[in-house]
PDB file of C-alpha atoms in Angstrom:
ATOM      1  CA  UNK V   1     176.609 128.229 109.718  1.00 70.00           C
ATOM      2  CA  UNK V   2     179.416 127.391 111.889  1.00 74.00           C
ATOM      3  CA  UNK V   3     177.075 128.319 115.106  1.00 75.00           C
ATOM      4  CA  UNK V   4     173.994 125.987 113.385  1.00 74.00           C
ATOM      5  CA  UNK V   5     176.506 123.510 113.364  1.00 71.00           C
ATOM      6  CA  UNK V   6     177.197 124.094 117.111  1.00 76.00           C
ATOM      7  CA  UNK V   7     173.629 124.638 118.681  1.00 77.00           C
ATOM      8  CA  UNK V   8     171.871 122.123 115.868  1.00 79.00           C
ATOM      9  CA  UNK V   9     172.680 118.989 114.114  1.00 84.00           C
ATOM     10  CA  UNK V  10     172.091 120.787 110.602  1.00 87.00           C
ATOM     11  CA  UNK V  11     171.629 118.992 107.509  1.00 90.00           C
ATOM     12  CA  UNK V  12     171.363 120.456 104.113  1.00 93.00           C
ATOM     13  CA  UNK V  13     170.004 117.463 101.002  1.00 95.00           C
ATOM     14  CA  UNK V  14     169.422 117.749  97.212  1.00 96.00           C
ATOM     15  CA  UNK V  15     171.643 120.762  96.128  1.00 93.00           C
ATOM     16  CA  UNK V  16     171.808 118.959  92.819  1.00 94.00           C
ATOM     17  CA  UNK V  17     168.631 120.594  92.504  1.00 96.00           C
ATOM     18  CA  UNK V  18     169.148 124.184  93.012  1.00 93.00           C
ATOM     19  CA  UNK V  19     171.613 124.229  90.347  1.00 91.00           C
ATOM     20  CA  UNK V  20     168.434 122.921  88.524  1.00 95.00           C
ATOM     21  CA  UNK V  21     166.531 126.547  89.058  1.00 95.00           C
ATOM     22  CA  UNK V  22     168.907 128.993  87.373  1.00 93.00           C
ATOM     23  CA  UNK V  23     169.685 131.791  89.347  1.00 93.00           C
ATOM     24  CA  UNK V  24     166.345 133.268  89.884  1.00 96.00           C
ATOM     25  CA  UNK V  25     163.465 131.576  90.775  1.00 97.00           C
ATOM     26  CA  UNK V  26     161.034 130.761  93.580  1.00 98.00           C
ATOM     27  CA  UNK V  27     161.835 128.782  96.355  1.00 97.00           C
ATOM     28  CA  UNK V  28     158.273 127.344  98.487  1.00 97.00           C
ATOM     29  CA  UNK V  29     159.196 126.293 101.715  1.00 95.00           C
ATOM     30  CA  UNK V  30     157.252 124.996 104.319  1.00 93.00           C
ATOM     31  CA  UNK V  31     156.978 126.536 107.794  1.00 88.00           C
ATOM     32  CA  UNK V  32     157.725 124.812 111.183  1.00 84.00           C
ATOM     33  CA  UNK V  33     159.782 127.360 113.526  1.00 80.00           C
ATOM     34  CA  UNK V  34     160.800 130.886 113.329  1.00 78.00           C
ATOM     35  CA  UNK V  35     164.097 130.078 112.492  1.00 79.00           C
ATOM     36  CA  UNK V  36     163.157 128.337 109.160  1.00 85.00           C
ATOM     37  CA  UNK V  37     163.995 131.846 107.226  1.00 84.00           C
ATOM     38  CA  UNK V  38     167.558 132.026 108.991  1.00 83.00           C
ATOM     39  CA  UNK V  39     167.632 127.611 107.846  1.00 87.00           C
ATOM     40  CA  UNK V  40     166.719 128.552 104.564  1.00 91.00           C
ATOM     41  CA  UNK V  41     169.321 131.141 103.890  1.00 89.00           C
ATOM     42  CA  UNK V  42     172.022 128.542 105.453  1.00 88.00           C
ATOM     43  CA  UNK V  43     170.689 126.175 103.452  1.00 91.00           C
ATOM     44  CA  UNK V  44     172.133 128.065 100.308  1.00 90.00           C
ATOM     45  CA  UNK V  45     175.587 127.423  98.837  1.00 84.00           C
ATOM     46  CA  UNK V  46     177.800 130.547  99.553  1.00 75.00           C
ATOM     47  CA  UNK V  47     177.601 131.914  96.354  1.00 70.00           C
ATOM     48  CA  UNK V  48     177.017 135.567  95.071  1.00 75.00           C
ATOM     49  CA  UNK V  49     174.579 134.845  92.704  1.00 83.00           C
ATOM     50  CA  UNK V  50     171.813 133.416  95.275  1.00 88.00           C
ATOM     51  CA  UNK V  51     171.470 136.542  98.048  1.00 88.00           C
ATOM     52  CA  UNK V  52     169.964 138.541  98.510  1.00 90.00           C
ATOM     53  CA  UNK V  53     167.012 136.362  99.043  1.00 93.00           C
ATOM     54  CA  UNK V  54     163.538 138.322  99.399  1.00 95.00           C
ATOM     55  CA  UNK V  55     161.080 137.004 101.598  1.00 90.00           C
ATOM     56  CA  UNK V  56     157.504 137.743 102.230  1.00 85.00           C
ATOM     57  CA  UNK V  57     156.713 139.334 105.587  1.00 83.00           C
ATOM     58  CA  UNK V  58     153.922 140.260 107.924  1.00 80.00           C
ATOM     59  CA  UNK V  59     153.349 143.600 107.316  1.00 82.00           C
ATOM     60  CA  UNK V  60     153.367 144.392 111.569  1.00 83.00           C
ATOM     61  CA  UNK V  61     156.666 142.572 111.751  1.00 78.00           C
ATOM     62  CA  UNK V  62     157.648 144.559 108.744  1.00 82.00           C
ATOM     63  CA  UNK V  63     156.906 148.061 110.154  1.00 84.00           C
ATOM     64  CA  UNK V  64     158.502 147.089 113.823  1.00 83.00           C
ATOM     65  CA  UNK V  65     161.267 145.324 113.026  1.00 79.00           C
ATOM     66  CA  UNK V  66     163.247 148.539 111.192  1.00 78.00           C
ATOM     67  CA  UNK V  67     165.810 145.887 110.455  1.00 76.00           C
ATOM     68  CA  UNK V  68     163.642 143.447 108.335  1.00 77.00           C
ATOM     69  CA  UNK V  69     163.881 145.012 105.002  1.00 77.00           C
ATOM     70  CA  UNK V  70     167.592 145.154 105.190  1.00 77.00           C
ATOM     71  CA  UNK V  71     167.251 141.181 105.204  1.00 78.00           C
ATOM     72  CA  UNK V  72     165.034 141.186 101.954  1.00 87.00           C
ATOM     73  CA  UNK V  73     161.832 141.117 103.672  1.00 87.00           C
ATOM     74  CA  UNK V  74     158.672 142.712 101.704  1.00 90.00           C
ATOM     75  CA  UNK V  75     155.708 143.642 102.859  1.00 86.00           C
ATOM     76  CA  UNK V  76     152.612 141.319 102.928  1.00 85.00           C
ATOM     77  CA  UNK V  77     150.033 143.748 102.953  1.00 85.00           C
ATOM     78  CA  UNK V  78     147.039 141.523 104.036  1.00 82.00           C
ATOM     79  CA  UNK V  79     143.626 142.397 103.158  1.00 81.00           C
ATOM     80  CA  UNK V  80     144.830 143.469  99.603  1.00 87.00           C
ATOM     81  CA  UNK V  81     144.232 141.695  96.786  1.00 90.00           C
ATOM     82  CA  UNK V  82     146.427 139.430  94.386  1.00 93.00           C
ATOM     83  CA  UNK V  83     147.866 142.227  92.330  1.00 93.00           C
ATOM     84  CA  UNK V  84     148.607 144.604  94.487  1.00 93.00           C
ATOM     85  CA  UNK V  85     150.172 141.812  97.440  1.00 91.00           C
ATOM     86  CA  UNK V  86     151.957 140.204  94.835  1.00 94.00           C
ATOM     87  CA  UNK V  87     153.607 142.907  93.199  1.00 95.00           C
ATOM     88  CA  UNK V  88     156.636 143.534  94.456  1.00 94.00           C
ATOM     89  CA  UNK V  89     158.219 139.999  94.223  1.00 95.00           C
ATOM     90  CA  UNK V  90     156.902 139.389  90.445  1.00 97.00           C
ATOM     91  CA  UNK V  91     158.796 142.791  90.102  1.00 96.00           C
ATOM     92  CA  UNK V  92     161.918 141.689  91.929  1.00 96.00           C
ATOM     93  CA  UNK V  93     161.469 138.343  90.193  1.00 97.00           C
ATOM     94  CA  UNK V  94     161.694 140.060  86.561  1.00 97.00           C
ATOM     95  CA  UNK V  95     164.736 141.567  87.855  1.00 96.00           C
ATOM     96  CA  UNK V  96     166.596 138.300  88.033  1.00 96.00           C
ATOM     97  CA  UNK V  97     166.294 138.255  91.625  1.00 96.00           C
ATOM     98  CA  UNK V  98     165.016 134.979  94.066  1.00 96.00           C
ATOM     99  CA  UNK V  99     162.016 134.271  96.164  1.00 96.00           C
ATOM    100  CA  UNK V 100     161.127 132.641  99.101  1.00 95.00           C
ATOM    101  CA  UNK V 101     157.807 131.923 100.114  1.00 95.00           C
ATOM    102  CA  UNK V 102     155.816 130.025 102.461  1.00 93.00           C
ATOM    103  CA  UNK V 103     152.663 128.528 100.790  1.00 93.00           C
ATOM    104  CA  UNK V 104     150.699 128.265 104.347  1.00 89.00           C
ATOM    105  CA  UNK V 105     151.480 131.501 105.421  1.00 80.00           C
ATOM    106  CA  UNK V 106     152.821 131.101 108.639  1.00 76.00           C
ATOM    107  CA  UNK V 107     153.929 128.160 110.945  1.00 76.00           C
ATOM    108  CA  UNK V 108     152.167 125.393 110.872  1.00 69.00           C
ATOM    109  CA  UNK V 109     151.684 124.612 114.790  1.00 62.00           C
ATOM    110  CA  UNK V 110     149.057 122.188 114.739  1.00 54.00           C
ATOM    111  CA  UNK V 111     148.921 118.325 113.995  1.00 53.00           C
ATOM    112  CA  UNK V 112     145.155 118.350 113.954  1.00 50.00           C
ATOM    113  CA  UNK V 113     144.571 121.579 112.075  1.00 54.00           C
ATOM    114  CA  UNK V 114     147.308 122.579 109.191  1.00 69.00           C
ATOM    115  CA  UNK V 115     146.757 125.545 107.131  1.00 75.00           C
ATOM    116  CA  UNK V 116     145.437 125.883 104.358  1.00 84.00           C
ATOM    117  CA  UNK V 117     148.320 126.892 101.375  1.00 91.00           C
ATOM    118  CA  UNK V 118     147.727 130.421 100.371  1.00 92.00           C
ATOM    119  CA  UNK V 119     147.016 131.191  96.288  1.00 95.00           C
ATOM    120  CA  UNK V 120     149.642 133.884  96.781  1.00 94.00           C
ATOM    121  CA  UNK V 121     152.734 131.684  95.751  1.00 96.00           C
ATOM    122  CA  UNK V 122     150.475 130.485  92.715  1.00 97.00           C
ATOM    123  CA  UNK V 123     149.728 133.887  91.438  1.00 97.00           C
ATOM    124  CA  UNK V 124     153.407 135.138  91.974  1.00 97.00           C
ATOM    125  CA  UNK V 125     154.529 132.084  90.041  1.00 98.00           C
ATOM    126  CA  UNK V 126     152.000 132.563  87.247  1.00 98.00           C
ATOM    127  CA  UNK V 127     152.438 136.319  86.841  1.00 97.00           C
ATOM    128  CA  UNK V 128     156.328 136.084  86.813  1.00 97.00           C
ATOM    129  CA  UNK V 129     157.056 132.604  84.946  1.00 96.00           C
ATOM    130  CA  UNK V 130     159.520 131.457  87.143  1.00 98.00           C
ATOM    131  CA  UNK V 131     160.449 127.846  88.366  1.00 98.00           C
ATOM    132  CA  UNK V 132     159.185 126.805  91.378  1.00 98.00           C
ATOM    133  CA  UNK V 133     162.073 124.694  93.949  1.00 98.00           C
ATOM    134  CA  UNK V 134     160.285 123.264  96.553  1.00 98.00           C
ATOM    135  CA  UNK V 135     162.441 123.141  99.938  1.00 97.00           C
ATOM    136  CA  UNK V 136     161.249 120.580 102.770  1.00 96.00           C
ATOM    137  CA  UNK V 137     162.256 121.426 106.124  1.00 93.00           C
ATOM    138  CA  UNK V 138     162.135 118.560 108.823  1.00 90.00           C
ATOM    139  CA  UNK V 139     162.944 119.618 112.348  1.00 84.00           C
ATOM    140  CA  UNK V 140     161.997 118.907 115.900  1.00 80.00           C
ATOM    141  CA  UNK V 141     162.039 122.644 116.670  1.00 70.00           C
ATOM    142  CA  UNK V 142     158.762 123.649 118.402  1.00 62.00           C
ATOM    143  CA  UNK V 143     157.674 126.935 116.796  1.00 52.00           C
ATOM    144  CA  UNK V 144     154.818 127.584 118.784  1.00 45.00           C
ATOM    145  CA  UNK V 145     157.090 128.105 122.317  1.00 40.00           C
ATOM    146  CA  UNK V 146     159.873 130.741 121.378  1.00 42.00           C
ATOM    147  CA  UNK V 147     161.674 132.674 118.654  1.00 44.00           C
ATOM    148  CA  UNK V 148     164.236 129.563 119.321  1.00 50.00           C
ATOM    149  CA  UNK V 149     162.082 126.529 119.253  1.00 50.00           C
ATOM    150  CA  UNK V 150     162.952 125.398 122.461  1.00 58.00           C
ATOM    151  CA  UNK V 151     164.609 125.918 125.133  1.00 62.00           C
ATOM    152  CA  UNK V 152     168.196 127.000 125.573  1.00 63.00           C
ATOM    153  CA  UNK V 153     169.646 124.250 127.187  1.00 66.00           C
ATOM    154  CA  UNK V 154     168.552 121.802 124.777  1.00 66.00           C
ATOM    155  CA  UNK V 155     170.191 123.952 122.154  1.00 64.00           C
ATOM    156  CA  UNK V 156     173.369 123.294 124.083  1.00 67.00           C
ATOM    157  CA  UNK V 157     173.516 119.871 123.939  1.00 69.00           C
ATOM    158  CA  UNK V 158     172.345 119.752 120.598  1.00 67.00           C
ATOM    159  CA  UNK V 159     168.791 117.795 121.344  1.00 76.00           C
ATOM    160  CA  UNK V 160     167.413 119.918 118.260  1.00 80.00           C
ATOM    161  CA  UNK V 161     167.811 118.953 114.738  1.00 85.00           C
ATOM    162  CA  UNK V 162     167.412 120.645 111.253  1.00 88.00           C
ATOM    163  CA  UNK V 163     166.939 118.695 107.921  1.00 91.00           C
ATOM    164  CA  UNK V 164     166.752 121.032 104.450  1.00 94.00           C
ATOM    165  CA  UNK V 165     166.120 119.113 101.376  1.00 97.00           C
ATOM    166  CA  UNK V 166     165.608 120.712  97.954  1.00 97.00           C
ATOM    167  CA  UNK V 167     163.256 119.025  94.921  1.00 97.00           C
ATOM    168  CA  UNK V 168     163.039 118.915  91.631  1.00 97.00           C
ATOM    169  CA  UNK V 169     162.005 121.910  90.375  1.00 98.00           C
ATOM    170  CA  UNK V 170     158.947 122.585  87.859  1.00 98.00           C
ATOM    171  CA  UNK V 171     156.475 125.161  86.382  1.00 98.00           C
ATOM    172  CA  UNK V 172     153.402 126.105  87.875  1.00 98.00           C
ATOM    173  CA  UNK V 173     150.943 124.719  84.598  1.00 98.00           C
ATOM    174  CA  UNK V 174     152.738 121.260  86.255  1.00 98.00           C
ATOM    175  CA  UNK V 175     150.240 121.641  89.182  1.00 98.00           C
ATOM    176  CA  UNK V 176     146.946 121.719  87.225  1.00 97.00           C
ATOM    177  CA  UNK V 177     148.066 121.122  83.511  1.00 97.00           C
ATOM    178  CA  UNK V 178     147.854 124.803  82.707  1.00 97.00           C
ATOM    179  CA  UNK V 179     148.297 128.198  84.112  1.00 97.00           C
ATOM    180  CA  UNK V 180     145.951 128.469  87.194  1.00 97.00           C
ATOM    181  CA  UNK V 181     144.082 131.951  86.659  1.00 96.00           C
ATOM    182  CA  UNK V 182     140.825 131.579  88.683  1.00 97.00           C
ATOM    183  CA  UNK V 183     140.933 131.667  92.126  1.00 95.00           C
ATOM    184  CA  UNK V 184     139.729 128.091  92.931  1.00 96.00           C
ATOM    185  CA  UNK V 185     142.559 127.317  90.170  1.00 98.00           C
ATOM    186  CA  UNK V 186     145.425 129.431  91.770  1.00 97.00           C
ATOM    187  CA  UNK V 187     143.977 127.331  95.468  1.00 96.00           C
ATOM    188  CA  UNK V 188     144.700 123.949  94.040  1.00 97.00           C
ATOM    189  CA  UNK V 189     147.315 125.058  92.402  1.00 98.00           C
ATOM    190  CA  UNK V 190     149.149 126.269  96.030  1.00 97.00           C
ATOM    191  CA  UNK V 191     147.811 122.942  97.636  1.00 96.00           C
ATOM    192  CA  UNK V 192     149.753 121.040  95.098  1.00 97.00           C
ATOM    193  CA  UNK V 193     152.980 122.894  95.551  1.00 97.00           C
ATOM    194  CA  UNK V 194     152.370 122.083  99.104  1.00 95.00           C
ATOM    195  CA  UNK V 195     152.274 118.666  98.326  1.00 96.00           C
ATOM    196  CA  UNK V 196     155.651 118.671  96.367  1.00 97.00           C
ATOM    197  CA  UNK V 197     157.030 119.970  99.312  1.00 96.00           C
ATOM    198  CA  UNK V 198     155.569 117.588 101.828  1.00 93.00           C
ATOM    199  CA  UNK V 199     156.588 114.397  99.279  1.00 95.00           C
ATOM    200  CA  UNK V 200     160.120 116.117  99.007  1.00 95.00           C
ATOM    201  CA  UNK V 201     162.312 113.410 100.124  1.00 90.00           C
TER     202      UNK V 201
END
């Protein structure tokens, strides 16, 4: 934190509403730089009862980086299905423990073409019956040009900036009006999380 607050002017909004989720629940955050997982972890109070947070990784990342799933990083493994991908954080989830995910699956780069929210988040949030926090992160980091966002020299005179804000929390029936359990249900479902997070204000 104290080198965020160095490097970045670092901004952290609607805590009120964490304290809203419990102590376990699922945190969908939307995905701008690499450093959004490192933002999201400063983002929490310093408090026992929220870490380890367990994140959803790309599975070649995963089996690289050795050091990855000492940071609570699980594997993705694309090109499975629902079950079997989503598995391991409805199982850590039952355990009392927290989730982050990113509904679009990766950074969203473009201005002209966004992803598309993956059903993923839906399905873990329907098969575990946890609360759903969205987290909105605002930045001017650019993702697409380094693991930093930018270049170093701007992160010494602090021309990059990083806004968290948490929402109100809610179910996942509050997306459609019931459970999603089809797949075209669990894909609206994700686009309307995605939507909570983009209106989080």
């Amino acid at each position: 934190m104290f080198i965020f607050r160095i490097l970045l002017d670092f901004k952290v909004k609607g805590t009120d509403n964490l304290k809203k989720a419990g102590d376990s629940f699922i945190l969908a955050v939307n995905h701008v730089s690499y450093l959004d997982p490192i933002s999201v972890c400063l983002a929490m109070p310093f408090r026992f009862k929220y870490f380890p947070l367990f994140y959803m990784a790309y599975d070649y990342f995963y089996d690289i980086l050795f050091f990855y799933r000492f940071l609570g990083a699980v594997p993705a493994h694309q090109g499975k299905d629902l079950e079997f991908s989503g598995r391991q954080l409805i199982t850590l989830l039952s355990r009392g423990e927290r989730a982050v995910i990113f509904p679009e699956g990766g950074i969203n780069k473009g201005i002209t073409v966004k992803r598309r929210p993956r059903r993923g988040i839906s399905y873990v949030a329907a098969k575990s019956d946890k609360l759903i926090l969205p987290l909105k992160i605002e930045s001017n980091l650019d993702g697409s040009v380094n693991v930093l966002g930018g270049k170093v020299i701007d992160l010494l005179t602090q021309k990059h900036w990083v806004k968290i804000v948490f929402g109100e929390p809610f179910k996942i029936e509050d997306t459609i009006g019931k459970i999603p359990e089809s797949l075209k249900e669990l894909r609206l479902a994700s686009e309307n999380i995605l939507r909570r997070i983009e209106t989080t204000s």
